[in-house]
Coordinates of C-alpha atoms and ligand atoms in Angstrom, one line a residue:
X335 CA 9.5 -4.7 -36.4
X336 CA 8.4 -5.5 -40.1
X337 CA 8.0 -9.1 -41.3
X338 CA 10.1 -8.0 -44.3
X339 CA 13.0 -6.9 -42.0
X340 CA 12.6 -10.2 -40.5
X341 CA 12.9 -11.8 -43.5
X342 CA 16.2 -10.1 -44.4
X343 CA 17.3 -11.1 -41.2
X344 CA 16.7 -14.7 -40.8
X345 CA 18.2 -14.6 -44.5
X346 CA 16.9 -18.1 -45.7
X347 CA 17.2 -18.1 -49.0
X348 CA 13.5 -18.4 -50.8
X349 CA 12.1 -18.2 -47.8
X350 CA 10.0 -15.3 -45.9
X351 CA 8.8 -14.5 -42.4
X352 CA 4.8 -13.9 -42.1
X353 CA 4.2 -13.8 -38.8
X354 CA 6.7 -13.4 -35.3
X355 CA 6.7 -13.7 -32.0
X356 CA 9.2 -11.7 -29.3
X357 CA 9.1 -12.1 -25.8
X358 CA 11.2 -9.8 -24.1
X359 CA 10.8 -11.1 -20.8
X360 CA 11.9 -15.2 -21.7
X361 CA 14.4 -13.8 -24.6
X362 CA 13.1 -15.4 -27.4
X363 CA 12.4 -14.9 -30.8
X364 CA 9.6 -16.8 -32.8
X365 CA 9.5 -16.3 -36.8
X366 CA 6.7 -17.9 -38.8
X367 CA 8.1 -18.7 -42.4
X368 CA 7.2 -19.8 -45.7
X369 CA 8.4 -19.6 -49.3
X370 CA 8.2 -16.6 -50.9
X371 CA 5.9 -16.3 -54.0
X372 CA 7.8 -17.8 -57.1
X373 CA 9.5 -20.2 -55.6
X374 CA 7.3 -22.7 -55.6
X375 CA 9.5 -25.8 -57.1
X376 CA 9.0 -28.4 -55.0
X377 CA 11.8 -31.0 -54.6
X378 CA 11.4 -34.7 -53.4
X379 CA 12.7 -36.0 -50.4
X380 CA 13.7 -39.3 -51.8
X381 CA 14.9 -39.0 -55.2
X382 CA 15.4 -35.3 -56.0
X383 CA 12.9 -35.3 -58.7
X384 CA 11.2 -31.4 -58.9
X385 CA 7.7 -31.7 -58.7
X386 CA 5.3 -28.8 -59.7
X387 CA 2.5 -29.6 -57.3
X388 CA 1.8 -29.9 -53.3
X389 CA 0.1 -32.8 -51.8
X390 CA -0.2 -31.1 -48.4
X391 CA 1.4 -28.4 -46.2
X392 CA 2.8 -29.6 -42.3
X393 CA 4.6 -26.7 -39.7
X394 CA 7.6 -27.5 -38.5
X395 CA 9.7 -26.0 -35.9
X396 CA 13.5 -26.2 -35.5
X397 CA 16.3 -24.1 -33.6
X398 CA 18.0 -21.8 -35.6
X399 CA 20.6 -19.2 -34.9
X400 CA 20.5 -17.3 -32.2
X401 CA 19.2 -13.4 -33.2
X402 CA 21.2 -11.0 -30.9
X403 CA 20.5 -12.4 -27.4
X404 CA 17.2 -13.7 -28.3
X405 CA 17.0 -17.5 -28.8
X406 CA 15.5 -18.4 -31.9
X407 CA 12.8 -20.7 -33.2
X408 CA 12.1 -21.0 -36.7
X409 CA 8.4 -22.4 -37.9
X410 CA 9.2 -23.9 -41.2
X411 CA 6.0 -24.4 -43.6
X412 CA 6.4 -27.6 -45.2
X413 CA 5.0 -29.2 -48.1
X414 CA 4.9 -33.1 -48.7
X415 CA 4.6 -34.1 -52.6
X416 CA 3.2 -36.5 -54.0
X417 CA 6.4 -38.3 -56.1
X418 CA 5.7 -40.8 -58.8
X419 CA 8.7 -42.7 -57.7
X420 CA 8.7 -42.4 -54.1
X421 CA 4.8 -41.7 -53.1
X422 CA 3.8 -39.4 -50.6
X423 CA 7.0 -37.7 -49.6
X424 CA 8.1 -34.8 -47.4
X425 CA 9.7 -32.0 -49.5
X426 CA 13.3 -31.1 -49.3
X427 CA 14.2 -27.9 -47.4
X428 CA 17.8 -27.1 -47.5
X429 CA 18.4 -26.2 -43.9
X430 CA 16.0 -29.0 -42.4
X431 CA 18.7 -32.4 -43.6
X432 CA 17.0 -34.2 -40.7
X433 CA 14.4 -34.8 -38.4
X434 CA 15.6 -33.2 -35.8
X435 CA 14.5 -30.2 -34.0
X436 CA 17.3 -27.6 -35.8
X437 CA 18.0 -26.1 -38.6
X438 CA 21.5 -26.7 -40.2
X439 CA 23.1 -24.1 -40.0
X440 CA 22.6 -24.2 -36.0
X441 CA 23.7 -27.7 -36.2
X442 CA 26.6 -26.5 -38.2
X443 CA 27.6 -24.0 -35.5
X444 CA 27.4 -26.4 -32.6
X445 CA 29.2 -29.0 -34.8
X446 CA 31.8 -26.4 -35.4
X447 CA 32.1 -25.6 -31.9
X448 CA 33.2 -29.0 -30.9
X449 CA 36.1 -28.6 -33.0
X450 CA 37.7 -26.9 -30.5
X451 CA 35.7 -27.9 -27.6
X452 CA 34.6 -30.8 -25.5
X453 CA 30.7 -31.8 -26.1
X454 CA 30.2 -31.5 -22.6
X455 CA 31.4 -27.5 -23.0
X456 CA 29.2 -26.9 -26.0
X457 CA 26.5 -28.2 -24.8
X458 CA 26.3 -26.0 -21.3
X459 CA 27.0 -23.0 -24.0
X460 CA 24.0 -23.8 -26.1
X461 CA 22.0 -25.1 -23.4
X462 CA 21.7 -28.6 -24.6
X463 CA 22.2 -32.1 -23.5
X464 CA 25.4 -33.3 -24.3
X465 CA 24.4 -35.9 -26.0
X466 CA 22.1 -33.6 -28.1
X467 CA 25.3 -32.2 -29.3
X468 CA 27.2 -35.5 -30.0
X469 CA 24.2 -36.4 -32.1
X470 CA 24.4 -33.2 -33.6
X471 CA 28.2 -32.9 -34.2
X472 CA 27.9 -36.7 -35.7
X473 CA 25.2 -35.3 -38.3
X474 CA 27.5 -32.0 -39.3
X475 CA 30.4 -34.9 -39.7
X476 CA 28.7 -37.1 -41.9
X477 CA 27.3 -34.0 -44.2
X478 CA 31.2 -33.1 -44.0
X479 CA 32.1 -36.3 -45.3
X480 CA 29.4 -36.9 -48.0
X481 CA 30.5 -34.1 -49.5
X482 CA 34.3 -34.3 -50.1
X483 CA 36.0 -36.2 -52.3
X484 CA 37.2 -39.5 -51.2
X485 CA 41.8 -39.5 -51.7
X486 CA 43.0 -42.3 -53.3
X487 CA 45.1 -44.9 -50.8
X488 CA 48.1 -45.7 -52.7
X489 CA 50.5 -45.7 -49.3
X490 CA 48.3 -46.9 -45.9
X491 CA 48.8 -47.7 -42.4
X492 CA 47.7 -49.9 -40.4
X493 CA 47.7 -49.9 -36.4
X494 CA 46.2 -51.1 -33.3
X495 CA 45.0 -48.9 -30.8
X496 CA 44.2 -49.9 -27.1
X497 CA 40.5 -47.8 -26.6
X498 CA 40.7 -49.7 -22.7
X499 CA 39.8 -52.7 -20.7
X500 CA 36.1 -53.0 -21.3
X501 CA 36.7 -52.7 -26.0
X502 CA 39.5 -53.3 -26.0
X503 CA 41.6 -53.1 -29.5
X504 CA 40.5 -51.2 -32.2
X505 CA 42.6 -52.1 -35.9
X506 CA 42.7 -48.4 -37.5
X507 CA 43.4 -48.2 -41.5
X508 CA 45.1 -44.9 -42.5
X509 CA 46.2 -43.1 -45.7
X510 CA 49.8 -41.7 -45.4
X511 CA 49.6 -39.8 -48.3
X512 CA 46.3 -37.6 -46.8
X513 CA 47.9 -38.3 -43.1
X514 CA 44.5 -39.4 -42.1
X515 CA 42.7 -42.2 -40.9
X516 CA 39.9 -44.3 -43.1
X517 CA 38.7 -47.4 -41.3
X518 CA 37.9 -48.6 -38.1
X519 CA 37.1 -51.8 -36.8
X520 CA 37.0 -53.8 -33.3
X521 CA 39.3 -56.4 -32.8
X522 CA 43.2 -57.1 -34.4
X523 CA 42.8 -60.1 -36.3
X524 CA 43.5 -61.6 -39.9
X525 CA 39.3 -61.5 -40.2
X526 CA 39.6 -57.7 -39.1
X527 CA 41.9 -56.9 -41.9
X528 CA 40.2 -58.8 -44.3
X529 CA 36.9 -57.2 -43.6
X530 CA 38.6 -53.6 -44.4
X531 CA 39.9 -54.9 -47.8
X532 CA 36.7 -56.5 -48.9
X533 CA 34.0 -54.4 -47.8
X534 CA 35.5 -50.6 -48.5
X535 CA 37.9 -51.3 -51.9
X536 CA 37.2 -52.5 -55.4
X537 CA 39.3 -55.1 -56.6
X538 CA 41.5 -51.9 -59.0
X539 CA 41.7 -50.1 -55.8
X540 CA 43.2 -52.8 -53.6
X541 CA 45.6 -53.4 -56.7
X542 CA 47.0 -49.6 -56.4
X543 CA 48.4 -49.9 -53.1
X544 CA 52.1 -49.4 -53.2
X545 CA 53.0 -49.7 -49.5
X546 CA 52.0 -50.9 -45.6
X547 CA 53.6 -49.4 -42.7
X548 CA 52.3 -52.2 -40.1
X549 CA 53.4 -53.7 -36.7
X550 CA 55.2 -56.8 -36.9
X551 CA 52.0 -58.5 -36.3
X552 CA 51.1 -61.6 -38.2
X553 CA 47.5 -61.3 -38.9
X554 CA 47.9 -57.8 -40.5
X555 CA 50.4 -59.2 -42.9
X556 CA 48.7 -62.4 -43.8
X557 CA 45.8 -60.2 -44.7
X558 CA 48.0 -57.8 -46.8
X559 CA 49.4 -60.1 -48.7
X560 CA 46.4 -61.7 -49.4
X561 CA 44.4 -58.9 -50.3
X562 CA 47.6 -56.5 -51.7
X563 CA 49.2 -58.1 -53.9
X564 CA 51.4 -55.1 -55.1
X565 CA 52.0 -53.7 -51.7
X566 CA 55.2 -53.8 -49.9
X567 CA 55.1 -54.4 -46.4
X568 CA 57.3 -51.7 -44.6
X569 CA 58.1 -52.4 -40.4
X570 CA 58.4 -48.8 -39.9
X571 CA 60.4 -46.8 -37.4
X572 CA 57.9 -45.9 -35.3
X573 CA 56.5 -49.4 -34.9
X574 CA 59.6 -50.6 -34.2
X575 CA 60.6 -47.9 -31.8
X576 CA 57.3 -49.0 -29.6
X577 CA 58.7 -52.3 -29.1
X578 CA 62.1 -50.7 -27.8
X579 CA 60.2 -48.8 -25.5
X580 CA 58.4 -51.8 -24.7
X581 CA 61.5 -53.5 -23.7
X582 CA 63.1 -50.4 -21.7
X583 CA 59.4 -50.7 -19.8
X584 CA 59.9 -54.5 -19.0
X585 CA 64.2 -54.2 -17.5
X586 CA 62.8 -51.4 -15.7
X587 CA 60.4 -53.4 -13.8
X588 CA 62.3 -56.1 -13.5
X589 CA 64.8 -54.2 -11.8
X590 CA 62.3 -52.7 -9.6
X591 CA 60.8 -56.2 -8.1
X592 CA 64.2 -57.5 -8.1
X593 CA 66.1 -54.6 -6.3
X594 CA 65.1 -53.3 -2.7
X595 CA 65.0 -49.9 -1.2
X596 CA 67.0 -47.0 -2.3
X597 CA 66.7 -47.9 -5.7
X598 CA 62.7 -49.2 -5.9
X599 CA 61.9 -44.9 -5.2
X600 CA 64.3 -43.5 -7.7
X601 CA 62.7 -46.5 -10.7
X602 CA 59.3 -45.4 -9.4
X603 CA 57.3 -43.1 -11.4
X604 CA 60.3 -42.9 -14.0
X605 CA 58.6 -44.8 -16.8
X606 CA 57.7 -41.8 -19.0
X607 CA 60.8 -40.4 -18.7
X608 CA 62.8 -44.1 -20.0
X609 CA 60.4 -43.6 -22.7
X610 CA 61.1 -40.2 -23.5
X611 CA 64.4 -39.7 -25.8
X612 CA 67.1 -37.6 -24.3
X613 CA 67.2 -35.3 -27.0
X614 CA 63.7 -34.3 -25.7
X615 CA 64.3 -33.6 -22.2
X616 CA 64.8 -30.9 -19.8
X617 CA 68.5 -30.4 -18.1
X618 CA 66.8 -31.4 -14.8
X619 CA 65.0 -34.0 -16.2
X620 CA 67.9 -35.6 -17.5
X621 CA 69.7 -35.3 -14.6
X622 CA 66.9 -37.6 -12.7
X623 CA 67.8 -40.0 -15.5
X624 CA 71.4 -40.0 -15.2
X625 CA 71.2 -40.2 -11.1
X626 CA 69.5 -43.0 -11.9
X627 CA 71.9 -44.6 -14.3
X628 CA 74.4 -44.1 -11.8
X629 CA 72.9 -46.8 -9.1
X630 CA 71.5 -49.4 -12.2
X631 CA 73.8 -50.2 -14.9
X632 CA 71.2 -52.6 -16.4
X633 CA 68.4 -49.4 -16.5
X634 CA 71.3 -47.5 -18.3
X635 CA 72.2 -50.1 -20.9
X636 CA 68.9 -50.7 -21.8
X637 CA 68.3 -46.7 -22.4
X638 CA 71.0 -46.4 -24.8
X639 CA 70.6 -49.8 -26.8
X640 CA 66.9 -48.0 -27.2
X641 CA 68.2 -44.2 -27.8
X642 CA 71.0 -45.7 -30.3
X643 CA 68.5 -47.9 -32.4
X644 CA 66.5 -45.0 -33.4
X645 CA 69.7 -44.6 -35.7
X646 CA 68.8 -47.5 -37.7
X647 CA 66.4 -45.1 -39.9
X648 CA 69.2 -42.8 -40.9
X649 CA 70.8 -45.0 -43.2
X650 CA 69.2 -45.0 -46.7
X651 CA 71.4 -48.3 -48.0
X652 CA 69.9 -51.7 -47.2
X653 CA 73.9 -52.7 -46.9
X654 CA 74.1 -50.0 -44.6
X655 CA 71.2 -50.3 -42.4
X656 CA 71.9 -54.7 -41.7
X657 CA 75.6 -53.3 -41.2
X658 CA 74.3 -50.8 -38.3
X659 CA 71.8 -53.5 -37.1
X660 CA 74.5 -56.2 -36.7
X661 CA 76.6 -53.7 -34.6
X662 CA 73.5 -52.9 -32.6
X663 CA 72.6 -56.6 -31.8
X664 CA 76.7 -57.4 -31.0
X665 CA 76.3 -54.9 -28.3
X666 CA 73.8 -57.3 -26.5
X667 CA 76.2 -59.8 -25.9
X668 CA 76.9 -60.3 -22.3
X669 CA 74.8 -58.0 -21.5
X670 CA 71.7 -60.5 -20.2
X671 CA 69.0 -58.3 -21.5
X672 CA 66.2 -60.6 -22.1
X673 CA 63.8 -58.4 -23.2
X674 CA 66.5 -56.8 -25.5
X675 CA 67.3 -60.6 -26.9
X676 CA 63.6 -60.9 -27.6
X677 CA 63.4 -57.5 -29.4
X678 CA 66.8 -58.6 -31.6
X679 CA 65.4 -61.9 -32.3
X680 CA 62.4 -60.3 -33.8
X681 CA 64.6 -57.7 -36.2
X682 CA 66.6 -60.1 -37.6
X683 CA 63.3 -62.7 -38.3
X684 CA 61.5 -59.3 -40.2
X685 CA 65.0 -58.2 -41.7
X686 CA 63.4 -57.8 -45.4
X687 CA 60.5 -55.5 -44.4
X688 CA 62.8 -53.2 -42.1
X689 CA 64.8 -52.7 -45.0
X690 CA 61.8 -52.3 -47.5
X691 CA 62.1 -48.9 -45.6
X692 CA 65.0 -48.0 -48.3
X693 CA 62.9 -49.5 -51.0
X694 CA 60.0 -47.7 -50.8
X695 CA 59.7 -44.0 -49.8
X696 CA 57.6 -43.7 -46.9
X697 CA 56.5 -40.9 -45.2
X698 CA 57.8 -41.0 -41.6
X699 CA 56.0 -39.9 -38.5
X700 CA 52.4 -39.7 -40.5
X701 CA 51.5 -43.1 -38.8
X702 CA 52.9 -41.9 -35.3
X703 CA 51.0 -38.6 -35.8
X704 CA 47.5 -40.1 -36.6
X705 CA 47.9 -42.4 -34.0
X706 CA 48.5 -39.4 -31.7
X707 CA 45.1 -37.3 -32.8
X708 CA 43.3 -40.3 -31.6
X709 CA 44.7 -40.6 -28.4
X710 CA 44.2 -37.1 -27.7
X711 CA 40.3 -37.7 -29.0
X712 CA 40.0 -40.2 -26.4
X713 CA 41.4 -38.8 -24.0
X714 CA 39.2 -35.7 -24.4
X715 CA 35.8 -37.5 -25.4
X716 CA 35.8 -39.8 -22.2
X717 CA 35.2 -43.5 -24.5
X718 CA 33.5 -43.2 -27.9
X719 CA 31.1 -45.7 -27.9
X720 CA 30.3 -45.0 -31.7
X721 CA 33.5 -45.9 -33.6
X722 CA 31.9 -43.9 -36.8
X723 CA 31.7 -40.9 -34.9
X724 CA 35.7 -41.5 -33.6
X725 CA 37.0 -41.5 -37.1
X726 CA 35.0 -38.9 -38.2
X727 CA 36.3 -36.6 -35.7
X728 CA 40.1 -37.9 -36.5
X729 CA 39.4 -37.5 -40.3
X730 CA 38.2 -33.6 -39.6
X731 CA 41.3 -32.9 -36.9
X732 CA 43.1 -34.5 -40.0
X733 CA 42.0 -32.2 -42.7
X734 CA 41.4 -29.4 -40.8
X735 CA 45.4 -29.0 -40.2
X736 CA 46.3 -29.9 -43.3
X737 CA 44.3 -27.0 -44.5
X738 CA 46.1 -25.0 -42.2
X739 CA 49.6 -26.5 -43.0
X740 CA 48.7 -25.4 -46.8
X741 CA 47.9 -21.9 -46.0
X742 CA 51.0 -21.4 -44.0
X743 CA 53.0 -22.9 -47.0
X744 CA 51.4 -20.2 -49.4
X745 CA 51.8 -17.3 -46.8
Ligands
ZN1093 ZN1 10.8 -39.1 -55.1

């Protein structure tokens, strides 16, 4: 085979093969490159000045694409310039953006295949360490990132998510409006908040936001109002909702220590399901739940206050909404729900920012959703130690079905 075929092959823009290597036996592919005549601008590493002169030349060698079923190795002449700015500087060379051992559009492929994939699965495909490829699929993120534009927040989120007993709680900032997340951070408190508002917004920017859907957690709306002076703080449905399901969770097992036998193996292993609403279940599914209705009354009650409070979002009249919420909270009487008391107690004390709900218009179930695609991250990527590299990967899952959700829109 010609060098020139080669060199159509490999397609690397200005560059051209001048020497190659193929072993038949091992299934490898070795190509010697270098620029081709006339292209001789040489850029600078550091600043991007174009120099006109070399200092030195250097070989590299990086991974590139695979060429049929011959693995590939690329040996990259390189030129280091000598930059009035920057000194003695290696040359920029658009498929080498790092240091490491690959060319960029390999890193690019492998990135892309984690998109679908676990790291551990890339990597036995590409015959790789695995954490070869989480290094490489952080370094196609961040080139992701740097290039897009940044969407303004005007509506944000903010949540806590439980990442497990050794780290903990993480504080996770989203944008509604791009239904993705922005900022991490370890920990849930005041200081956590604060740190998001004064490290990664201007001043203007922290002025723009409209609107917070948050927990009703008081740290994270000391810190908005501190911080967010024209945002309205919003106790959304689905924050709300997990504290319902929280108290289903605790008459369930407090039924279960305090009943014996028949009852202690229908409760058991029916948590998910007293979580789940009925609309959402299977007939059989819902007949395990109204079996065990039948033996606890207490069980029962505490599924329907839960089932019936998810109502509270239809109305779009504050007059409405405290009307329904008053109704909801007379229905507890008698009914020695403690948890339930606890949960109505905490309502009425955040009244105004349930019903900022009719005041401001926010997107429900974006918060829910983003909160979701993390989860399912973590669940797949066995603990992400590098929280930069977890909300990279929730940003892409983020934009990458938005993308999709567009298309189908046009189509
Ligand atoms: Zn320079």
């Amino acid at each position: 085979m010609r060098d020139t075929d080669l060199t159509k092959l490999l397609g690397w823009p200005g560059y051209r093969v001048y020497r190659h290597e193929i072993d038949e036996e091992a299934k490898t592919l070795k190509l010697w490159v270098r620029r081709k005549r006339g292209h001789q601008k040489l850029v600078c590493s550091g600043c991007g000045r174009a120099l006109e002169t070399a200092h030195d030349t250097n070989e590299r060698e990086v991974r590139d694409l695979p060429c049929m079923e011959f693995r590939t190795t690329v040996v990259v002449e390189v030129y280091r310039v000598c930059c009035p700015d920057c000194g003695i500087k290696v040359e920029k060379v658009p498929q080498l953006p790092t240091k490491a051992p690959f060319s960029k559009r390999f890193e690019d492929a492998v990135g892309q295949a984690c998109e679908s994939a676990a790291a551990r699965q890339v990597a036995l495909r590409f015959g790789l360490a695995a954490s070869t490829v989480r290094a490489m699929d952080l370094r196609y993120l961040e080139r992701w990132a740097a290039d897009r534009r940044k969407p303004v927040l005007a509506q944000m989120g903010v949540d806590e998510i439980h990442l497990g007993k050794k780290q903990k709680f993480i504080t996770v900032v989203s944008n509604l409006d791009s239904a993705e997340p922005v900022w991490f951070d370890r920990e849930r408190k005041k200081e956590t908040l604060d740190g998001f508002f004064q490290g990664e917004l201007t001043a203007r920017q922290r002025m723009r936001i409209t609107a917070a859907c948050v927990d009703m957690w008081e740290p994270y709306r000391l810190s908005i109002e501190q911080w967010a002076p024209n945002c309205r703080i919003v106790y959304d449905k689905f924050h709300v909702m997990q504290h319902a399901n929280k108290a289903v969770d605790e008459v369930r097992r407090a039924e279960y220590f305090r009943k014996g036998g028949a009852i202690r193996g229908l409760v058991r292993g029916k948590r998910w399901l007293l979580l789940s609403r009925w609309m959402h279940l299977s007939s059989p599914k819902r007949q395990e739940l109204t079996q065990l209705f039948a033996m606890n009354r207490k069980i029962f009650k505490a599924y329907l206050l839960k089932e019936s409070l998810d109502r509270l979002w239809t109305y779009r009249y504050e007059g409405a909404m405290v009307n329904y919420l008053h109704r909801w909270i007379e229905q507890l009487r008698w009914q020695r729900l403690k948890p339930f008391q606890k949960l109505a107690e905490m309502l009425v004390s955040h009244l105004d920012g349930i019903l900022n709900y009719c005041r401001t218009k926010v997107p429900l179930g974006i918060v829910e959703a983003i909160n979701g695609n993390i989860k399912s991250l973590l669940r797949r990527g066995r603990g992400y130690r590098n929280l930069r590299y977890l909300l990279l990967k929730a940003q892409r899952i983020a934009s990458t079905r938005t993308e999709f959700v567009a298309f189908r829109k046009a189509a």
